[in-house]
mmCIF file of N, CA and C in Angstrom:
data_model
loop_
_atom_site.group_PDB
_atom_site.id
_atom_site.type_symbol
_atom_site.label_atom_id
_atom_site.label_comp_id
_atom_site.label_asym_id
_atom_site.label_seq_id
_atom_site.Cartn_x
_atom_site.Cartn_y
_atom_site.Cartn_z
ATOM 1 N N MET F 1 28.714 -0.291 -26.325
ATOM 2 C CA MET F 1 29.676 0.124 -27.338
ATOM 3 C C MET F 1 30.508 -1.094 -27.727
ATOM 4 N N ASP F 2 30.674 -1.297 -29.022
ATOM 5 C CA ASP F 2 31.495 -2.416 -29.459
ATOM 6 C C ASP F 2 32.973 -2.020 -29.464
ATOM 7 N N LEU F 3 33.836 -3.002 -29.634
ATOM 8 C CA LEU F 3 35.277 -2.736 -29.548
ATOM 9 C C LEU F 3 35.794 -1.842 -30.666
ATOM 10 N N SER F 4 35.227 -1.946 -31.854
ATOM 11 C CA SER F 4 35.651 -1.076 -32.956
ATOM 12 C C SER F 4 35.351 0.383 -32.635
ATOM 13 N N THR F 5 34.161 0.637 -32.139
ATOM 14 C CA THR F 5 33.771 1.999 -31.772
ATOM 15 C C THR F 5 34.631 2.503 -30.624
ATOM 16 N N TYR F 6 34.847 1.649 -29.629
ATOM 17 C CA TYR F 6 35.706 2.037 -28.504
ATOM 18 C C TYR F 6 37.091 2.439 -29.001
ATOM 19 N N GLN F 7 37.640 1.666 -29.906
ATOM 20 C CA GLN F 7 38.977 1.931 -30.425
ATOM 21 C C GLN F 7 39.029 3.305 -31.098
ATOM 22 N N VAL F 8 38.024 3.619 -31.900
ATOM 23 C CA VAL F 8 37.973 4.931 -32.565
ATOM 24 C C VAL F 8 37.858 6.039 -31.527
ATOM 25 N N GLU F 9 36.976 5.861 -30.549
ATOM 26 C CA GLU F 9 36.790 6.874 -29.510
ATOM 27 C C GLU F 9 38.056 7.050 -28.665
ATOM 28 N N ALA F 10 38.756 5.961 -28.398
ATOM 29 C CA ALA F 10 39.988 6.040 -27.609
ATOM 30 C C ALA F 10 41.033 6.893 -28.312
ATOM 31 N N GLN F 11 41.061 6.825 -29.630
ATOM 32 C CA GLN F 11 42.038 7.614 -30.381
ATOM 33 C C GLN F 11 41.804 9.108 -30.259
ATOM 34 N N ASN F 12 40.572 9.498 -29.940
ATOM 35 C CA ASN F 12 40.278 10.912 -29.715
ATOM 36 C C ASN F 12 40.924 11.439 -28.445
ATOM 37 N N THR F 13 41.335 10.539 -27.569
ATOM 38 C CA THR F 13 41.952 10.953 -26.306
ATOM 39 C C THR F 13 43.462 10.702 -26.283
ATOM 40 N N ALA F 14 43.990 10.129 -27.356
ATOM 41 C CA ALA F 14 45.425 9.822 -27.413
ATOM 42 C C ALA F 14 46.220 11.100 -27.698
ATOM 43 N N ALA F 15 47.356 11.224 -27.033
ATOM 44 C CA ALA F 15 48.245 12.362 -27.278
ATOM 45 C C ALA F 15 48.924 12.171 -28.629
ATOM 46 N N PRO F 16 48.927 13.207 -29.443
ATOM 47 C CA PRO F 16 49.561 13.067 -30.762
ATOM 48 C C PRO F 16 51.088 13.053 -30.663
ATOM 49 N N HIS F 17 51.695 12.134 -31.383
ATOM 50 C CA HIS F 17 53.156 12.056 -31.469
ATOM 51 C C HIS F 17 53.500 11.871 -32.939
ATOM 52 N N GLU F 18 54.413 12.675 -33.416
ATOM 53 C CA GLU F 18 54.775 12.565 -34.830
ATOM 54 C C GLU F 18 55.612 11.330 -35.117
ATOM 55 N N ASP F 19 56.388 10.888 -34.156
ATOM 56 C CA ASP F 19 57.242 9.718 -34.352
ATOM 57 C C ASP F 19 56.465 8.460 -33.965
ATOM 58 N N PRO F 20 56.095 7.621 -34.941
ATOM 59 C CA PRO F 20 55.313 6.426 -34.619
ATOM 60 C C PRO F 20 56.040 5.462 -33.685
ATOM 61 N N ARG F 21 57.364 5.438 -33.740
ATOM 62 C CA ARG F 21 58.113 4.549 -32.831
ATOM 63 C C ARG F 21 57.967 5.025 -31.390
ATOM 64 N N LEU F 22 57.980 6.334 -31.183
ATOM 65 C CA LEU F 22 57.793 6.881 -29.839
ATOM 66 C C LEU F 22 56.383 6.578 -29.339
ATOM 67 N N ARG F 23 55.411 6.752 -30.218
ATOM 68 C CA ARG F 23 54.027 6.475 -29.832
ATOM 69 C C ARG F 23 53.850 5.009 -29.452
ATOM 70 N N MET F 24 54.473 4.104 -30.214
ATOM 71 C CA MET F 24 54.376 2.675 -29.898
ATOM 72 C C MET F 24 55.087 2.364 -28.588
ATOM 73 N N ALA F 25 56.238 2.972 -28.358
ATOM 74 C CA ALA F 25 56.967 2.743 -27.104
ATOM 75 C C ALA F 25 56.133 3.208 -25.912
ATOM 76 N N ILE F 26 55.520 4.367 -26.044
ATOM 77 C CA ILE F 26 54.675 4.887 -24.956
ATOM 78 C C ILE F 26 53.488 3.954 -24.722
ATOM 79 N N ALA F 27 52.875 3.488 -25.814
ATOM 80 C CA ALA F 27 51.737 2.579 -25.687
ATOM 81 C C ALA F 27 52.146 1.262 -25.038
ATOM 82 N N GLY F 28 53.285 0.721 -25.442
ATOM 83 C CA GLY F 28 53.753 -0.542 -24.861
ATOM 84 C C GLY F 28 54.074 -0.410 -23.389
ATOM 85 N N MET F 29 54.745 0.669 -23.022
ATOM 86 C CA MET F 29 55.053 0.892 -21.601
ATOM 87 C C MET F 29 53.784 1.138 -20.793
ATOM 88 N N GLY F 30 52.849 1.865 -21.396
ATOM 89 C CA GLY F 30 51.584 2.114 -20.704
ATOM 90 C C GLY F 30 50.807 0.837 -20.469
ATOM 91 N N LEU F 31 50.755 -0.018 -21.480
ATOM 92 C CA LEU F 31 50.054 -1.300 -21.356
ATOM 93 C C LEU F 31 50.682 -2.155 -20.258
ATOM 94 N N ALA F 32 52.003 -2.240 -20.270
ATOM 95 C CA ALA F 32 52.694 -3.032 -19.246
ATOM 96 C C ALA F 32 52.461 -2.444 -17.856
ATOM 97 N N GLY F 33 52.525 -1.127 -17.772
ATOM 98 C CA GLY F 33 52.336 -0.464 -16.480
ATOM 99 C C GLY F 33 50.940 -0.663 -15.924
ATOM 100 N N GLU F 34 49.947 -0.526 -16.776
ATOM 101 C CA GLU F 34 48.561 -0.693 -16.312
ATOM 102 C C GLU F 34 48.275 -2.145 -15.946
ATOM 103 N N ALA F 35 48.811 -3.085 -16.724
ATOM 104 C CA ALA F 35 48.637 -4.505 -16.375
ATOM 105 C C ALA F 35 49.290 -4.800 -15.029
ATOM 106 N N ALA F 36 50.436 -4.185 -14.784
ATOM 107 C CA ALA F 36 51.114 -4.370 -13.495
ATOM 108 C C ALA F 36 50.272 -3.790 -12.354
ATOM 109 N N GLU F 37 49.578 -2.691 -12.607
ATOM 110 C CA GLU F 37 48.715 -2.111 -11.577
ATOM 111 C C GLU F 37 47.556 -3.045 -11.252
ATOM 112 N N VAL F 38 46.992 -3.701 -12.277
ATOM 113 C CA VAL F 38 45.930 -4.681 -12.036
ATOM 114 C C VAL F 38 46.476 -5.802 -11.164
ATOM 115 N N LEU F 39 47.644 -6.311 -11.532
ATOM 116 C CA LEU F 39 48.259 -7.392 -10.756
ATOM 117 C C LEU F 39 48.500 -6.961 -9.312
ATOM 118 N N GLU F 40 49.010 -5.768 -9.142
ATOM 119 C CA GLU F 40 49.281 -5.259 -7.795
ATOM 120 C C GLU F 40 48.001 -5.190 -6.958
ATOM 121 N N LEU F 41 46.926 -4.718 -7.558
ATOM 122 C CA LEU F 41 45.650 -4.656 -6.838
ATOM 123 C C LEU F 41 45.159 -6.044 -6.465
ATOM 124 N N LEU F 42 45.286 -6.986 -7.386
ATOM 125 C CA LEU F 42 44.792 -8.336 -7.119
ATOM 126 C C LEU F 42 45.630 -9.062 -6.078
ATOM 127 N N GLN F 43 46.884 -8.686 -5.939
ATOM 128 C CA GLN F 43 47.755 -9.312 -4.942
ATOM 129 C C GLN F 43 47.430 -8.856 -3.527
ATOM 130 N N GLU F 44 46.591 -7.852 -3.389
ATOM 131 C CA GLU F 44 46.248 -7.341 -2.068
ATOM 132 C C GLU F 44 45.310 -8.272 -1.305
ATOM 133 N N ARG F 45 44.995 -9.394 -1.895
ATOM 134 C CA ARG F 45 44.224 -10.461 -1.250
ATOM 135 C C ARG F 45 42.958 -9.983 -0.545
ATOM 136 N N GLY F 46 42.044 -9.488 -1.327
ATOM 137 C CA GLY F 46 40.753 -9.102 -0.776
ATOM 138 C C GLY F 46 40.689 -7.669 -0.276
ATOM 139 N N ALA F 47 41.816 -6.999 -0.188
ATOM 140 C CA ALA F 47 41.818 -5.623 0.283
ATOM 141 C C ALA F 47 41.538 -4.645 -0.848
ATOM 142 N N TRP F 48 41.502 -5.152 -2.092
ATOM 143 C CA TRP F 48 41.321 -4.273 -3.239
ATOM 144 C C TRP F 48 39.881 -3.828 -3.387
ATOM 145 N N SER F 49 39.736 -2.700 -4.021
ATOM 146 C CA SER F 49 38.438 -2.118 -4.288
ATOM 147 C C SER F 49 37.992 -2.511 -5.690
ATOM 148 N N HIS F 50 36.761 -2.945 -5.801
ATOM 149 C CA HIS F 50 36.179 -3.299 -7.100
ATOM 150 C C HIS F 50 36.340 -2.136 -8.076
ATOM 151 N N ASP F 51 36.041 -0.930 -7.645
ATOM 152 C CA ASP F 51 36.127 0.240 -8.525
ATOM 153 C C ASP F 51 37.549 0.483 -9.018
ATOM 154 N N LYS F 52 38.540 0.272 -8.163
ATOM 155 C CA LYS F 52 39.935 0.466 -8.580
ATOM 156 C C LYS F 52 40.330 -0.564 -9.632
ATOM 157 N N VAL F 53 39.920 -1.808 -9.427
ATOM 158 C CA VAL F 53 40.256 -2.867 -10.388
ATOM 159 C C VAL F 53 39.609 -2.564 -11.736
ATOM 160 N N ILE F 54 38.335 -2.188 -11.733
ATOM 161 C CA ILE F 54 37.635 -1.890 -12.975
ATOM 162 C C ILE F 54 38.291 -0.718 -13.694
ATOM 163 N N LYS F 55 38.708 0.310 -12.956
ATOM 164 C CA LYS F 55 39.378 1.456 -13.565
ATOM 165 C C LYS F 55 40.667 1.015 -14.247
ATOM 166 N N GLU F 56 41.461 0.194 -13.575
ATOM 167 C CA GLU F 56 42.734 -0.253 -14.149
ATOM 168 C C GLU F 56 42.524 -1.171 -15.346
ATOM 169 N N VAL F 57 41.509 -2.028 -15.299
ATOM 170 C CA VAL F 57 41.206 -2.884 -16.445
ATOM 171 C C VAL F 57 40.793 -2.007 -17.628
ATOM 172 N N GLY F 58 40.046 -0.952 -17.360
ATOM 173 C CA GLY F 58 39.691 -0.002 -18.413
ATOM 174 C C GLY F 58 40.917 0.653 -19.024
ATOM 175 N N ASP F 59 41.905 0.983 -18.173
ATOM 176 C CA ASP F 59 43.158 1.562 -18.674
ATOM 177 C C ASP F 59 43.913 0.562 -19.548
ATOM 178 N N VAL F 60 43.890 -0.707 -19.157
ATOM 179 C CA VAL F 60 44.530 -1.753 -19.982
ATOM 180 C C VAL F 60 43.841 -1.812 -21.344
ATOM 181 N N LEU F 61 42.517 -1.760 -21.352
ATOM 182 C CA LEU F 61 41.783 -1.800 -22.613
ATOM 183 C C LEU F 61 42.133 -0.598 -23.489
ATOM 184 N N TRP F 62 42.295 0.587 -22.884
ATOM 185 C CA TRP F 62 42.656 1.777 -23.652
ATOM 186 C C TRP F 62 44.000 1.567 -24.358
ATOM 187 N N TYR F 63 44.975 1.048 -23.619
ATOM 188 C CA TYR F 63 46.289 0.810 -24.232
ATOM 189 C C TYR F 63 46.238 -0.306 -25.269
ATOM 190 N N CYS F 64 45.390 -1.308 -25.072
ATOM 191 C CA CYS F 64 45.205 -2.335 -26.108
ATOM 192 C C CYS F 64 44.649 -1.697 -27.374
ATOM 193 N N ALA F 65 43.725 -0.765 -27.226
ATOM 194 C CA ALA F 65 43.176 -0.060 -28.382
ATOM 195 C C ALA F 65 44.253 0.758 -29.074
ATOM 196 N N GLU F 66 45.099 1.422 -28.308
ATOM 197 C CA GLU F 66 46.173 2.238 -28.879
ATOM 198 C C GLU F 66 47.167 1.367 -29.655
ATOM 199 N N VAL F 67 47.614 0.274 -29.053
ATOM 200 C CA VAL F 67 48.557 -0.619 -29.728
ATOM 201 C C VAL F 67 47.915 -1.195 -30.993
ATOM 202 N N SER F 68 46.658 -1.605 -30.895
ATOM 203 C CA SER F 68 45.965 -2.164 -32.055
ATOM 204 C C SER F 68 45.871 -1.153 -33.184
ATOM 205 N N THR F 69 45.576 0.090 -32.852
ATOM 206 C CA THR F 69 45.519 1.138 -33.868
ATOM 207 C C THR F 69 46.875 1.311 -34.534
ATOM 208 N N LEU F 70 47.919 1.330 -33.738
ATOM 209 C CA LEU F 70 49.259 1.557 -34.275
ATOM 210 C C LEU F 70 49.734 0.446 -35.202
ATOM 211 N N VAL F 71 49.246 -0.767 -34.985
ATOM 212 C CA VAL F 71 49.638 -1.867 -35.871
ATOM 213 C C VAL F 71 48.596 -2.128 -36.955
ATOM 214 N N GLY F 72 47.555 -1.280 -37.000
ATOM 215 C CA GLY F 72 46.549 -1.398 -38.039
ATOM 216 C C GLY F 72 45.537 -2.503 -37.850
ATOM 217 N N PHE F 73 45.255 -2.847 -36.591
ATOM 218 C CA PHE F 73 44.317 -3.921 -36.299
ATOM 219 C C PHE F 73 43.049 -3.354 -35.683
ATOM 220 N N ASP F 74 41.899 -3.809 -36.149
ATOM 221 C CA ASP F 74 40.601 -3.408 -35.618
ATOM 222 C C ASP F 74 40.213 -4.369 -34.502
ATOM 223 N N LEU F 75 40.113 -3.862 -33.280
ATOM 224 C CA LEU F 75 39.743 -4.723 -32.152
ATOM 225 C C LEU F 75 38.406 -5.417 -32.371
ATOM 226 N N GLY F 76 37.537 -4.814 -33.160
ATOM 227 C CA GLY F 76 36.236 -5.423 -33.442
ATOM 228 C C GLY F 76 36.336 -6.711 -34.229
ATOM 229 N N LYS F 77 37.482 -6.994 -34.796
ATOM 230 C CA LYS F 77 37.664 -8.224 -35.569
ATOM 231 C C LYS F 77 38.088 -9.412 -34.699
ATOM 232 N N LEU F 78 38.260 -9.189 -33.400
ATOM 233 C CA LEU F 78 38.568 -10.311 -32.518
ATOM 234 C C LEU F 78 37.387 -11.262 -32.483
ATOM 235 N N SER F 79 37.677 -12.521 -32.578
ATOM 236 C CA SER F 79 36.646 -13.546 -32.475
ATOM 237 C C SER F 79 36.913 -14.312 -31.191
ATOM 238 N N ILE F 80 36.038 -14.143 -30.243
ATOM 239 C CA ILE F 80 36.228 -14.790 -28.947
ATOM 240 C C ILE F 80 35.574 -16.167 -28.983
ATOM 241 N N PRO F 81 36.352 -17.210 -28.762
ATOM 242 C CA PRO F 81 35.782 -18.563 -28.787
ATOM 243 C C PRO F 81 34.849 -18.782 -27.593
ATOM 244 N N SER F 82 34.049 -19.775 -27.727
ATOM 245 C CA SER F 82 33.139 -20.139 -26.652
ATOM 246 C C SER F 82 33.918 -20.487 -25.385
ATOM 247 N N LEU F 83 33.332 -20.168 -24.260
ATOM 248 C CA LEU F 83 33.952 -20.537 -22.983
ATOM 249 C C LEU F 83 33.819 -22.033 -22.709
ATOM 250 N N TYR F 84 32.931 -22.688 -23.442
ATOM 251 C CA TYR F 84 32.691 -24.099 -23.235
ATOM 252 C C TYR F 84 33.273 -24.886 -24.397
ATOM 253 N N PRO F 85 34.351 -25.634 -24.165
ATOM 254 C CA PRO F 85 35.024 -26.372 -25.249
ATOM 255 C C PRO F 85 34.049 -27.233 -26.030
ATOM 256 N N GLY F 86 34.220 -27.189 -27.345
ATOM 257 C CA GLY F 86 33.409 -28.020 -28.204
ATOM 258 C C GLY F 86 32.068 -27.435 -28.572
ATOM 259 N N GLU F 87 31.631 -26.365 -27.881
ATOM 260 C CA GLU F 87 30.318 -25.804 -28.167
ATOM 261 C C GLU F 87 30.221 -25.271 -29.586
ATOM 262 N N ASP F 88 31.272 -24.547 -30.024
ATOM 263 C CA ASP F 88 31.248 -24.025 -31.390
ATOM 264 C C ASP F 88 32.425 -24.505 -32.204
ATOM 265 N N GLY F 89 33.162 -25.461 -31.673
ATOM 266 C CA GLY F 89 34.302 -26.020 -32.377
ATOM 267 C C GLY F 89 35.581 -25.214 -32.235
ATOM 268 N N ALA F 90 35.490 -24.041 -31.619
ATOM 269 C CA ALA F 90 36.664 -23.193 -31.467
ATOM 270 C C ALA F 90 37.557 -23.726 -30.350
ATOM 271 N N THR F 91 38.838 -23.755 -30.622
ATOM 272 C CA THR F 91 39.771 -24.216 -29.607
ATOM 273 C C THR F 91 40.771 -23.137 -29.221
ATOM 274 N N GLU F 92 40.860 -22.057 -30.017
ATOM 275 C CA GLU F 92 41.799 -20.978 -29.697
ATOM 276 C C GLU F 92 41.255 -19.674 -30.233
ATOM 277 N N LEU F 93 41.848 -18.585 -29.785
ATOM 278 C CA LEU F 93 41.433 -17.265 -30.215
ATOM 279 C C LEU F 93 41.734 -17.078 -31.696
ATOM 280 N N ALA F 94 40.731 -16.732 -32.456
ATOM 281 C CA ALA F 94 40.893 -16.500 -33.894
ATOM 282 C C ALA F 94 41.002 -15.007 -34.142
ATOM 283 N N VAL F 95 42.025 -14.599 -34.873
ATOM 284 C CA VAL F 95 42.211 -13.181 -35.186
ATOM 285 C C VAL F 95 42.170 -12.977 -36.676
#
């Protein structure tokens, strides 16, 4: 599944809120909270479970999709530069 499709599918699971500011606040807090959970798992120094980390990273992606939708951005338009500098001339993330 590509990121654009994921973003559309994620919106099918989002709770409806009539106030867009409330929806954005919930999305921002959720994103921060899930990122903190990833950090907490990684700080356990080898005691973490692969499945738990993957679940939390998935939750971070869901909130990224929600925030992107709220600001009118299609995640599928992200252009990820090469991991190897100079390979494609990209030096930073292009949006």
